Coordinates of C-alpha atoms and ligand atoms in Angstrom, one line a residue:
M1 CA 119.6 113.5 98.8
K2 CA 117.3 112.8 101.7
S3 CA 113.7 114.1 102.1
R4 CA 115.0 115.9 105.3
H5 CA 117.4 117.9 103.2
V6 CA 114.8 118.8 100.7
L7 CA 112.6 120.0 103.5
T8 CA 115.3 122.1 105.1
G9 CA 116.0 123.7 101.7
F10 CA 112.4 124.5 101.3
V11 CA 112.2 126.2 104.7
V12 CA 115.3 128.2 104.0
L13 CA 113.9 129.4 100.6
L14 CA 110.7 130.3 102.3
A15 CA 112.5 132.3 105.0
L16 CA 114.3 134.3 102.3
A17 CA 111.3 134.9 100.1
P18 CA 110.0 138.1 101.7
L19 CA 113.5 139.6 101.6
V20 CA 114.0 139.2 97.9
L21 CA 110.6 139.0 96.3
P22 CA 108.5 142.1 95.4
T23 CA 105.6 142.8 97.7
F24 CA 103.1 141.6 95.2
Q25 CA 104.6 138.1 95.1
V26 CA 104.8 138.0 98.9
T27 CA 101.1 138.8 99.0
L28 CA 100.4 136.0 96.7
L29 CA 102.5 133.6 98.9
N30 CA 100.5 134.8 101.9
Y31 CA 97.3 133.8 100.2
I32 CA 98.7 130.5 99.2
G33 CA 99.7 129.9 102.9
L34 CA 96.3 130.9 104.1
Y35 CA 94.5 128.7 101.6
A36 CA 96.8 125.8 102.2
L37 CA 95.9 125.8 105.9
V38 CA 92.2 125.4 105.1
V39 CA 93.0 122.8 102.4
L40 CA 95.1 120.9 104.9
G41 CA 91.9 120.4 107.0
L42 CA 90.2 119.2 103.9
V43 CA 93.0 116.7 103.2
L44 CA 92.2 115.2 106.6
L45 CA 88.5 115.4 106.3
T46 CA 87.9 114.6 102.6
G47 CA 91.1 113.0 101.4
V48 CA 91.8 110.8 104.4
G49 CA 88.4 110.6 106.2
G50 CA 86.3 110.4 103.0
M51 CA 83.8 113.1 104.1
T52 CA 83.2 115.8 101.5
S53 CA 82.7 119.3 102.7
F54 CA 81.7 122.4 100.7
G55 CA 81.4 124.4 103.9
Q56 CA 84.9 125.1 105.0
A57 CA 84.8 128.7 103.9
A58 CA 82.2 129.3 106.6
F59 CA 84.6 128.2 109.3
V60 CA 87.2 130.6 107.9
G61 CA 84.5 133.3 108.2
L62 CA 83.8 132.3 111.8
G63 CA 87.4 132.8 112.7
S64 CA 87.7 136.0 110.8
Y65 CA 84.5 137.6 112.1
T66 CA 85.0 136.7 115.7
S67 CA 88.3 138.5 115.7
A68 CA 87.1 141.4 113.6
Y69 CA 84.1 141.9 115.9
L70 CA 86.1 141.7 119.1
T71 CA 89.0 143.8 118.0
A72 CA 87.4 146.5 115.8
T73 CA 83.9 147.1 117.1
Q74 CA 83.7 150.5 118.8
Q75 CA 81.2 149.7 121.4
L76 CA 81.2 146.1 122.5
P77 CA 78.4 145.0 124.8
A78 CA 79.4 145.3 128.4
W79 CA 79.6 141.5 129.0
L80 CA 82.2 141.2 126.2
E81 CA 84.4 144.2 127.0
W82 CA 87.0 142.1 128.7
A83 CA 87.7 140.5 125.4
A84 CA 88.0 143.7 123.4
G85 CA 91.0 144.7 121.4
S86 CA 93.4 141.8 121.6
P87 CA 93.9 139.6 118.5
W88 CA 95.4 136.8 120.5
L89 CA 92.5 136.7 123.0
S90 CA 90.0 136.8 120.1
L91 CA 91.9 133.9 118.4
L92 CA 91.3 131.9 121.5
I93 CA 87.6 132.8 121.6
G94 CA 87.3 132.2 117.9
I95 CA 88.8 128.7 118.4
L96 CA 86.3 127.9 121.2
L97 CA 83.4 129.3 119.2
T98 CA 84.4 127.3 116.1
A99 CA 84.9 124.1 118.2
T100 CA 81.4 124.5 119.7
V101 CA 79.8 125.2 116.3
A102 CA 81.7 122.3 114.7
L103 CA 80.7 119.9 117.4
L104 CA 77.0 120.9 117.0
L105 CA 77.1 120.7 113.2
G106 CA 79.1 117.5 113.3
A107 CA 76.6 115.8 115.6
L108 CA 73.9 116.8 113.2
T109 CA 75.5 116.0 109.9
L110 CA 78.3 113.4 110.4
R111 CA 75.9 110.5 110.8
L112 CA 74.4 111.3 107.4
S113 CA 75.5 109.0 104.7
G114 CA 76.1 109.2 101.0
H115 CA 75.2 112.6 99.4
Y116 CA 73.5 113.9 102.5
L117 CA 76.7 115.0 104.1
P118 CA 78.0 117.2 101.3
L119 CA 74.5 118.6 101.0
G120 CA 74.5 119.3 104.7
T121 CA 77.8 121.1 104.4
I122 CA 76.4 123.3 101.6
A123 CA 73.4 124.1 103.8
W124 CA 75.5 125.3 106.8
G125 CA 78.0 127.0 104.4
I126 CA 75.2 129.1 103.0
S127 CA 73.5 129.9 106.3
L128 CA 76.7 131.0 108.0
Y129 CA 77.5 133.2 105.0
Y130 CA 74.1 134.9 105.1
L131 CA 74.5 135.3 108.8
F132 CA 77.7 137.3 108.4
G133 CA 76.0 139.5 105.8
T134 CA 72.8 140.3 107.6
V135 CA 73.8 140.7 111.3
K136 CA 73.9 144.5 111.8
T137 CA 76.7 144.4 114.4
L138 CA 78.9 142.6 111.9
G139 CA 78.6 145.4 109.5
G140 CA 76.2 143.8 107.0
H141 CA 77.6 143.4 103.5
S142 CA 80.2 146.1 103.9
G143 CA 81.7 144.3 106.8
I144 CA 84.1 145.5 109.5
S145 CA 87.2 147.5 108.9
G146 CA 90.0 148.9 111.0
L147 CA 91.3 145.7 112.5
P148 CA 94.5 146.1 114.5
P149 CA 97.6 144.2 113.4
I150 CA 98.7 141.1 115.3
E151 CA 101.5 141.8 117.8
L152 CA 104.2 139.2 118.3
F153 CA 107.0 139.6 120.9
G154 CA 106.4 143.3 120.8
L155 CA 106.6 143.4 117.0
E156 CA 103.6 144.7 115.0
L157 CA 102.9 142.5 112.1
D158 CA 101.5 145.4 110.1
K159 CA 102.9 144.5 106.7
G160 CA 102.5 141.5 104.4
E161 CA 106.2 140.7 104.6
K162 CA 105.9 140.4 108.4
M163 CA 102.6 138.4 108.3
F164 CA 104.3 136.1 105.9
Y165 CA 106.4 134.5 108.7
L166 CA 103.5 134.0 111.0
I167 CA 101.3 132.5 108.3
W168 CA 103.9 130.1 107.1
A169 CA 105.1 129.2 110.5
I170 CA 101.6 128.3 111.5
L171 CA 101.0 126.4 108.3
L172 CA 104.2 124.3 108.6
L173 CA 103.3 123.6 112.2
A174 CA 99.9 122.5 111.2
M175 CA 101.3 120.2 108.6
L176 CA 103.7 118.7 111.1
V177 CA 101.0 118.1 113.6
T178 CA 98.7 116.6 110.9
Q179 CA 101.5 114.3 109.7
N180 CA 102.2 113.2 113.3
L181 CA 98.6 112.5 113.9
L182 CA 98.2 110.4 110.7
N183 CA 101.1 108.2 111.8
S184 CA 99.6 107.2 115.1
R185 CA 97.1 104.9 116.6
E186 CA 94.4 107.6 116.3
G187 CA 95.6 108.3 112.7
R188 CA 95.2 104.7 111.7
A189 CA 91.6 104.8 113.0
I190 CA 91.1 108.0 111.0
R191 CA 92.6 106.4 107.9
A192 CA 90.3 103.5 108.3
L193 CA 87.2 105.8 107.9
K194 CA 87.5 105.6 104.2
G195 CA 86.6 102.1 103.2
G196 CA 87.2 100.3 106.4
Q197 CA 84.6 101.4 108.9
L198 CA 83.0 98.0 109.5
M199 CA 86.4 96.5 110.0
A200 CA 87.6 99.3 112.3
E201 CA 84.5 99.0 114.5
S202 CA 85.1 95.3 114.9
M203 CA 88.6 96.1 116.0
G204 CA 87.2 98.4 118.7
V205 CA 87.5 101.8 116.9
N206 CA 84.8 104.3 117.6
T207 CA 84.4 105.5 114.1
F208 CA 82.0 108.3 114.9
R209 CA 84.5 109.8 117.3
S210 CA 87.2 109.6 114.7
K211 CA 84.9 111.4 112.2
M212 CA 84.3 114.1 114.8
V213 CA 88.0 114.5 115.5
V214 CA 88.9 115.2 111.9
F215 CA 85.8 117.4 111.4
L216 CA 86.8 119.4 114.4
I217 CA 90.5 119.7 113.3
S218 CA 89.5 120.8 109.8
A219 CA 87.2 123.4 111.2
L220 CA 89.9 124.8 113.6
F221 CA 92.5 125.0 110.8
A222 CA 89.9 126.9 108.8
A223 CA 89.2 129.3 111.7
I224 CA 92.8 129.9 112.3
S225 CA 93.3 130.7 108.6
G226 CA 90.4 133.1 108.9
W227 CA 91.9 134.9 111.9
L228 CA 95.2 135.3 110.0
Y229 CA 93.4 136.5 106.9
A230 CA 91.4 139.1 108.9
H231 CA 94.5 140.6 110.5
N232 CA 96.4 140.5 107.3
Q233 CA 93.7 142.4 105.4
R234 CA 92.7 144.5 108.3
F235 CA 89.1 144.3 107.2
V236 CA 86.5 141.6 106.6
N237 CA 83.3 141.3 104.6
P238 CA 81.2 138.2 103.8
T239 CA 82.4 137.7 100.2
P240 CA 85.4 135.4 100.8
F241 CA 83.4 133.1 103.1
G242 CA 80.7 132.1 100.6
L243 CA 79.9 128.8 98.9
S244 CA 82.0 129.5 95.9
M245 CA 85.1 129.8 98.0
G246 CA 84.1 126.6 99.7
I247 CA 84.1 124.9 96.4
D248 CA 87.5 126.5 95.5
Y249 CA 89.0 125.0 98.7
L250 CA 87.7 121.6 97.7
F251 CA 89.2 122.0 94.2
M252 CA 92.5 122.8 95.7
A253 CA 92.4 119.7 97.7
L254 CA 91.4 117.6 94.8
I255 CA 94.0 119.1 92.5
G256 CA 96.9 118.8 95.0
G257 CA 96.2 115.3 96.1
V258 CA 93.5 114.7 98.6
A259 CA 95.3 112.2 100.8
N260 CA 98.6 113.9 101.4
V261 CA 99.7 116.8 103.6
W262 CA 101.9 118.2 100.9
G263 CA 99.1 117.9 98.4
A264 CA 97.4 120.7 100.4
L265 CA 100.2 123.1 99.7
L266 CA 100.6 122.1 96.1
G267 CA 96.8 122.4 95.4
A268 CA 96.6 125.8 97.1
G269 CA 99.7 127.0 95.2
I270 CA 98.6 125.8 91.8
L271 CA 95.1 127.1 92.0
T272 CA 96.2 130.5 93.3
M273 CA 98.9 130.9 90.7
A274 CA 96.8 129.6 87.9
K275 CA 94.0 132.1 88.7
Q276 CA 96.5 134.9 88.8
W277 CA 98.1 134.0 85.4
L278 CA 94.7 133.5 83.7
Q279 CA 93.5 136.8 85.0
D280 CA 96.5 138.5 83.5
L281 CA 96.8 136.4 80.3
L282 CA 93.3 136.0 79.0
P283 CA 92.3 139.7 78.7
W284 CA 95.5 140.2 76.8
L285 CA 94.6 137.3 74.5
L286 CA 90.9 137.7 74.2
G287 CA 90.2 141.3 75.2
D288 CA 88.6 142.1 78.5
A289 CA 85.0 142.0 77.5
G290 CA 84.1 138.7 79.2
K291 CA 85.2 136.9 82.4
Y292 CA 86.9 134.2 80.4
E293 CA 89.1 133.2 83.2
H294 CA 86.3 131.5 85.0
I295 CA 85.5 129.4 82.0
V296 CA 89.1 128.5 81.2
F297 CA 89.7 127.8 84.8
G298 CA 86.7 125.4 85.0
L299 CA 88.0 123.6 82.0
L300 CA 91.5 123.3 83.4
I301 CA 90.2 121.8 86.6
I302 CA 88.1 119.2 84.8
L303 CA 91.2 118.3 82.7
I304 CA 93.4 117.9 85.7
M305 CA 90.9 115.9 87.7
H306 CA 90.3 113.7 84.6
R307 CA 94.0 113.1 84.1
T308 CA 95.1 112.6 87.7
P309 CA 92.1 111.4 89.8
G310 CA 94.4 111.1 92.8
G311 CA 95.7 114.7 92.5
L312 CA 99.0 116.0 91.3
W313 CA 101.1 115.2 94.4
P314 CA 101.1 111.4 93.9
M315 CA 102.1 112.0 90.3
L316 CA 104.9 114.4 91.3
M317 CA 106.2 111.8 93.8
K318 CA 106.3 109.2 91.0
L319 CA 108.8 111.5 89.2
A320 CA 110.8 112.1 92.4
P321 CA 114.0 110.1 93.0
A322 CA 113.4 106.8 94.8
K323 CA 115.1 107.9 98.0
L324 CA 112.5 110.6 98.6
R325 CA 109.7 108.1 98.1
Q326 CA 111.0 105.5 100.5
R327 CA 108.4 104.4 103.1
K328 CA 109.2 105.4 106.5
Q329 CA 110.6 102.6 108.7
L330 CA 108.2 102.9 111.6
L331 CA 110.1 100.7 113.9
P332 CA 113.7 101.1 115.1
E333 CA 115.8 98.7 113.1
A334 CA 117.2 96.4 115.8
G335 CA 113.9 96.1 117.6
A336 CA 113.2 98.6 120.3
V337 CA 115.1 98.0 123.4
G338 CA 113.2 98.9 126.5
T339 CA 109.8 99.1 124.8
P340 CA 107.3 97.6 127.3
D341 CA 105.2 94.7 126.1
L342 CA 101.5 95.5 125.9
P343 CA 99.4 94.1 128.8
R344 CA 97.7 90.8 128.0
R345 CA 94.3 89.6 128.9
D346 CA 94.0 86.6 131.3
L347 CA 93.1 83.7 129.0
P348 CA 90.2 81.6 130.4
E349 CA 90.7 78.1 131.7
K350 CA 90.9 75.4 129.0
G351 CA 87.5 73.9 128.5
E352 CA 85.6 77.0 129.8
L353 CA 82.5 77.8 127.8
I354 CA 83.3 80.9 125.7
L355 CA 80.6 81.2 123.1
Q356 CA 77.1 79.9 123.1
A357 CA 74.3 80.3 120.6
K358 CA 70.8 79.6 122.0
D359 CA 68.0 78.9 119.6
V360 CA 69.3 81.6 117.2
T361 CA 66.9 82.4 114.5
R362 CA 67.4 85.1 111.8
Q363 CA 64.7 85.9 109.2
F364 CA 65.1 88.1 106.2
G365 CA 61.4 88.8 105.3
G366 CA 60.0 85.3 104.5
L367 CA 63.5 83.7 104.3
V368 CA 64.7 81.9 107.4
A369 CA 68.5 82.1 107.0
N370 CA 69.2 80.6 110.5
K371 CA 66.6 78.5 112.3
E372 CA 66.9 77.7 116.0
M373 CA 70.7 77.2 115.8
N374 CA 72.5 76.0 118.9
L375 CA 76.3 75.7 119.2
E376 CA 79.0 76.0 121.8
V377 CA 82.7 76.9 121.6
H378 CA 85.1 76.2 124.5
A379 CA 88.5 77.6 125.3
G380 CA 91.2 75.5 123.7
E381 CA 88.9 74.1 121.1
I382 CA 88.4 74.6 117.3
L383 CA 84.9 74.3 116.1
A384 CA 84.1 74.3 112.4
L385 CA 80.8 75.5 110.9
I386 CA 80.3 73.9 107.5
G387 CA 77.6 73.5 105.0
P388 CA 76.8 74.0 101.3
N389 CA 76.6 77.4 99.7
G390 CA 73.6 79.4 101.0
A391 CA 73.2 77.2 104.1
G392 CA 73.3 80.3 106.3
K393 CA 76.9 80.1 107.7
S394 CA 77.8 83.7 107.1
T395 CA 74.5 84.8 108.6
M396 CA 75.2 82.7 111.6
F397 CA 78.7 84.2 111.8
N398 CA 77.2 87.7 111.8
Q399 CA 74.9 86.8 114.7
L400 CA 77.8 85.3 116.7
S401 CA 80.0 88.4 116.1
A402 CA 77.2 90.9 116.9
V403 CA 77.3 92.4 113.4
D404 CA 73.7 91.4 113.1
T405 CA 71.0 90.7 115.7
P406 CA 69.0 87.5 115.8
T407 CA 65.2 87.7 115.2
S408 CA 64.9 85.5 118.2
G409 CA 67.2 83.5 120.5
E410 CA 70.4 84.9 121.9
V411 CA 74.2 84.6 121.8
L412 CA 76.2 84.5 125.0
F413 CA 79.9 85.4 125.0
R414 CA 81.7 84.5 128.3
G415 CA 78.3 84.4 129.9
Q416 CA 77.2 87.9 128.7
S417 CA 74.4 88.3 126.3
L418 CA 75.4 90.1 123.1
K419 CA 71.9 91.5 122.7
G420 CA 72.2 95.2 122.0
K421 CA 76.0 95.2 122.0
S422 CA 77.9 96.8 119.1
S423 CA 80.7 95.0 117.4
R424 CA 83.0 97.5 119.1
E425 CA 81.8 96.4 122.6
V426 CA 82.2 92.8 121.7
A427 CA 85.8 93.5 120.6
T428 CA 86.4 95.0 124.0
L429 CA 85.2 91.7 125.6
G430 CA 87.9 89.7 123.7
M431 CA 86.2 88.5 120.5
S432 CA 88.2 89.1 117.3
R433 CA 87.4 88.2 113.8
T434 CA 88.4 88.0 110.1
F435 CA 86.2 88.6 107.1
Q436 CA 85.1 86.3 104.3
H437 CA 85.8 89.2 101.8
V438 CA 89.1 90.5 103.0
K439 CA 88.8 94.0 104.6
L440 CA 92.1 95.8 104.8
L441 CA 93.4 99.2 103.8
P442 CA 95.3 98.6 100.6
T443 CA 97.5 101.7 100.6
M444 CA 98.6 101.3 104.2
T445 CA 101.6 99.1 105.1
V446 CA 101.1 95.6 106.3
L447 CA 102.4 96.6 109.7
E448 CA 100.0 99.5 110.1
N449 CA 97.0 97.4 109.0
V450 CA 97.8 94.8 111.6
A451 CA 98.4 97.5 114.3
I452 CA 94.8 98.6 113.9
G453 CA 94.0 95.3 115.6
A454 CA 95.8 96.5 118.7
H455 CA 93.7 99.7 118.8
L456 CA 92.1 98.8 122.1
R457 CA 95.4 98.1 123.8
G458 CA 96.6 101.7 123.6
N459 CA 95.0 104.7 125.0
K460 CA 97.0 107.8 123.9
G461 CA 94.7 110.3 122.3
V462 CA 94.7 112.9 119.6
I463 CA 96.7 115.6 121.3
S464 CA 99.6 113.4 122.4
S465 CA 99.6 111.9 118.9
A466 CA 99.7 115.2 117.2
L467 CA 102.6 116.4 119.5
H468 CA 104.4 113.1 119.1
L469 CA 104.3 112.4 122.8
E470 CA 103.0 108.8 122.4
R471 CA 106.1 107.3 120.9
L472 CA 106.6 104.7 123.7
E473 CA 103.1 103.3 123.4
E474 CA 103.2 103.6 119.6
T475 CA 106.4 101.6 119.5
S476 CA 104.8 98.9 121.7
L477 CA 101.8 98.7 119.5
L478 CA 103.9 98.4 116.3
Q479 CA 106.2 96.0 118.0
E480 CA 103.1 93.8 118.9
A481 CA 101.9 94.1 115.2
K482 CA 105.4 93.0 114.1
R483 CA 105.4 90.1 116.5
Q484 CA 102.0 88.8 115.3
L485 CA 103.1 89.2 111.7
E486 CA 106.2 87.2 112.3
R487 CA 104.1 84.6 114.1
V488 CA 101.8 84.1 111.1
G489 CA 104.8 84.1 108.7
L490 CA 104.5 87.5 107.1
G491 CA 107.5 89.0 108.9
D492 CA 109.2 89.8 105.6
Y493 CA 106.4 92.1 104.4
L494 CA 106.1 94.7 107.2
Y495 CA 106.5 97.7 105.0
E496 CA 104.8 96.5 101.8
E497 CA 101.5 98.0 100.9
A498 CA 98.8 95.6 102.1
G499 CA 97.1 95.8 98.8
S500 CA 100.1 94.3 97.0
L501 CA 100.0 91.0 98.9
A502 CA 98.5 87.9 97.3
L503 CA 94.9 87.2 98.4
G504 CA 96.0 84.3 100.5
Q505 CA 98.5 86.5 102.4
Q506 CA 95.9 89.1 102.9
R507 CA 93.8 86.5 104.7
I508 CA 96.7 85.6 106.9
L509 CA 97.3 89.4 107.5
E510 CA 93.7 89.5 108.9
I511 CA 94.5 86.7 111.3
A512 CA 97.5 88.6 112.5
R513 CA 95.3 91.7 112.9
A514 CA 92.8 89.7 114.9
L515 CA 95.5 88.3 117.1
C516 CA 96.8 91.8 117.8
A517 CA 93.7 92.4 119.8
D518 CA 94.8 89.7 122.3
P519 CA 91.4 87.9 122.0
C520 CA 90.2 84.8 123.8
L521 CA 87.9 83.9 120.8
L522 CA 88.9 84.0 117.2
L523 CA 86.1 83.9 114.6
L524 CA 87.5 83.1 111.1
D525 CA 85.4 83.3 108.0
E526 CA 86.9 81.0 105.3
P527 CA 90.5 81.5 106.4
A528 CA 91.9 78.8 103.9
A529 CA 90.2 80.2 100.8
G530 CA 92.8 81.1 98.2
L531 CA 95.7 79.6 100.1
R532 CA 98.2 77.3 98.5
H533 CA 98.8 73.9 99.9
K534 CA 101.9 74.9 101.9
E535 CA 100.2 78.0 103.2
K536 CA 97.2 75.9 104.4
Q537 CA 99.6 73.7 106.2
A538 CA 101.2 76.6 107.9
L539 CA 97.8 78.1 108.8
A540 CA 96.7 74.7 110.3
D541 CA 99.9 74.6 112.4
L542 CA 99.3 78.2 113.6
L543 CA 95.7 77.5 114.6
S544 CA 96.7 74.3 116.4
K545 CA 99.3 76.2 118.3
L546 CA 96.8 78.9 119.3
R547 CA 94.4 76.2 120.4
S548 CA 97.1 74.6 122.6
E549 CA 97.6 78.1 124.2
G550 CA 93.9 78.1 125.2
M551 CA 92.4 80.1 122.4
A552 CA 88.8 79.3 121.4
I553 CA 88.4 79.3 117.6
L554 CA 85.4 79.1 115.4
L555 CA 85.8 78.9 111.7
V556 CA 83.5 78.8 108.7
E557 CA 85.2 76.8 106.0
H558 CA 84.6 75.1 102.7
D559 CA 87.8 73.2 102.4
M560 CA 87.0 69.8 103.9
D561 CA 90.5 68.4 103.9
F562 CA 91.6 71.4 105.8
V563 CA 88.8 71.1 108.3
M564 CA 88.9 67.4 108.9
G565 CA 92.6 67.3 109.8
L566 CA 92.4 70.2 112.1
V567 CA 89.3 70.8 114.1
D568 CA 87.9 69.2 117.2
R569 CA 84.2 69.3 116.4
I570 CA 82.0 70.2 113.5
V571 CA 78.6 71.7 113.1
V572 CA 76.9 71.1 109.8
M573 CA 74.2 73.4 108.4
E574 CA 71.8 73.1 105.5
F575 CA 68.9 75.4 104.7
G576 CA 69.6 77.5 107.8
E577 CA 69.4 74.5 110.2
K578 CA 71.8 72.3 112.0
I579 CA 71.7 68.9 110.4
A580 CA 74.6 67.3 112.3
E581 CA 77.2 67.9 115.0
G582 CA 80.1 65.8 116.1
L583 CA 83.7 64.7 115.7
P584 CA 85.3 64.9 112.2
E585 CA 85.2 61.2 111.7
E586 CA 81.5 61.0 112.7
I587 CA 80.6 63.8 110.3
Q588 CA 82.5 62.2 107.4
T589 CA 80.2 59.2 107.6
N590 CA 77.0 60.9 108.6
P591 CA 74.3 60.1 106.0
A592 CA 72.5 63.4 106.3
V593 CA 75.8 65.3 105.7
L594 CA 76.7 63.1 102.7
E595 CA 73.3 63.7 101.3
A596 CA 73.5 67.5 101.8
Y597 CA 76.9 67.7 100.1
L598 CA 76.4 65.2 97.3
G599 CA 72.8 66.2 96.5
G600 CA 73.4 69.9 97.3
A601 CA 74.7 72.9 95.5
D602 CA 78.4 73.2 96.4
Ligands
ADP701 P1 76.4 80.8 103.4 O1 77.4 81.7 104.1 O2 76.2 79.5 104.1 O3 76.7 80.6 102.0 P2 74.5 83.0 103.9 O4 74.4 83.1 105.3 O5 75.3 84.0 103.2 O6 75.0 81.5 103.5 O7 73.1 83.1 103.3 C1 72.0 82.2 103.7 C2 70.7 82.7 103.0 O8 70.3 84.0 103.5 C3 70.9 82.9 101.5 O9 69.7 82.4 100.9 C4 71.0 84.3 101.4 O10 70.5 84.8 100.1 C5 70.2 84.9 102.5 N1 70.6 86.2 103.0 C6 71.8 86.4 103.6 N2 71.9 87.7 104.0 C7 70.8 88.3 103.6 C8 70.2 89.6 103.7 N3 70.9 90.6 104.3 N4 69.0 89.9 103.2 C9 68.3 88.9 102.6 N5 68.7 87.6 102.5 C10 69.9 87.3 103.0
MG702 MG1 79.2 82.7 103.3

């Protein structure tokens, strides 16, 4: 049984449902479809992007009210008369309006960190809700009634059984589009938002833009759901667009499984059905004096979230037969014939000055972590930065990679000052790095993790990704990731989860990712830490080979054996200052260095 067959079966069952089920059940399925569309947006926003929103119901309201106002108001103002009466035209206007509002709200709130973002979403959720209830032309608390049914190919969708098909077709389409998007270059950038922003920025990803994209998509899904809802009910009032519904949507996402497209459907289904059953069952058990269902419901949610923090979908998949769970082979088996190679940067001439630190000083309050540091790295050369613990190496590394800004002095990369440049801009110029504490996305495959490194070498955007029109470029990017993985010796692990690799392999993965950016300078922070002897040997061979191809490499490293046999020159730091510089054999006999290491901490 393949997942494709399961999917086909599901669609066939869906198509038959309105023909065999009683109206009441079809209505319930319609609600599930409408909710699932909103929750799908939350899967993207909260589950994948890591941004919690309580305000989605307000976007549903925006879609609903726009259409209600334009199609059912008796006397529209003259300037709006052209838009009167047509649900499809008002859908378009609703989408444009929602996009505008979402861009504004996103610009205001997405830069907020921690708890401020959810609080911000509550704030706008409440204000839009009250707006719907107080504006006279929107009917106040009694709302707007008499909405026309949607017409499709001359057919009036005036019954739940007919709306069913439109609702579920749109939902399935939205799920497909979301799935496509997630499996693309843009999608990898989005998936890096949760837990990998610093890494993604240094690979050239504009993380704020990615946040905006998912925020916008989730708002649009909600607005479209609102539009469908309005024309399904044929009337609107503010109640279903309040904060409590916003919280319900979030619950649905959490219960279903926040990081999966199918989790949206599962969560919406379970919550809607459970509510229904409890409403029927509890009065029968306990008498209908109190609203017990709310209490029992709350308890159930707590129980589920406690038992399955990742939601029910991942749990369900564990029970499913192995074939259904297989990771998608992203690349054509035999290697893609006819995939163009990605364009490469012209490497600088051997010996050309690539990186230069000039009197770099970095103070943290009274502590001088780097003091008037000078160093140079040339094309086709490996420079090691060594020193005991706390000497200031990592701080220096951050100045060189534009993660941090020197208190005084400057860093020049290929002649350009890095002052005021973001790590993203530096990546564009051809600098690529690894991290002392490995930064990768543990649940993504090794191949996808490495492909993030190639982000700047593609340019296909959100829409072509969602519509699957970027396959050629996508294959080139993945092919490049595969090539780099084979080059560093991880070719056997393409479809493993990155988090399942040994630490040493994860470090090597980071090098492959850095190489994917086609850099002319590699900055490596302790690349040999955690590697076994053989792996170190292989890494040294790889770095030598890169050097012979003209790459400039700077590495911070503890392992003296590794450094001495490999590098061209060494800069030694202690207490934030350079205490020695020279060839490995000079450094090994330098009295100041021996003193620092023997008398020092390490
Ligand atoms: P190394 O990488 O050589 O072990 P670091 O560059 O990490 O050394 O640290 C150098 C000194 O700067 C240490 O005393 C450390 O405590 C201090 N330091 C590093 N980063 C910060 C920071 N963000 N704020 C305050 N002190 C810091
Ligand atoms: Mg360090």
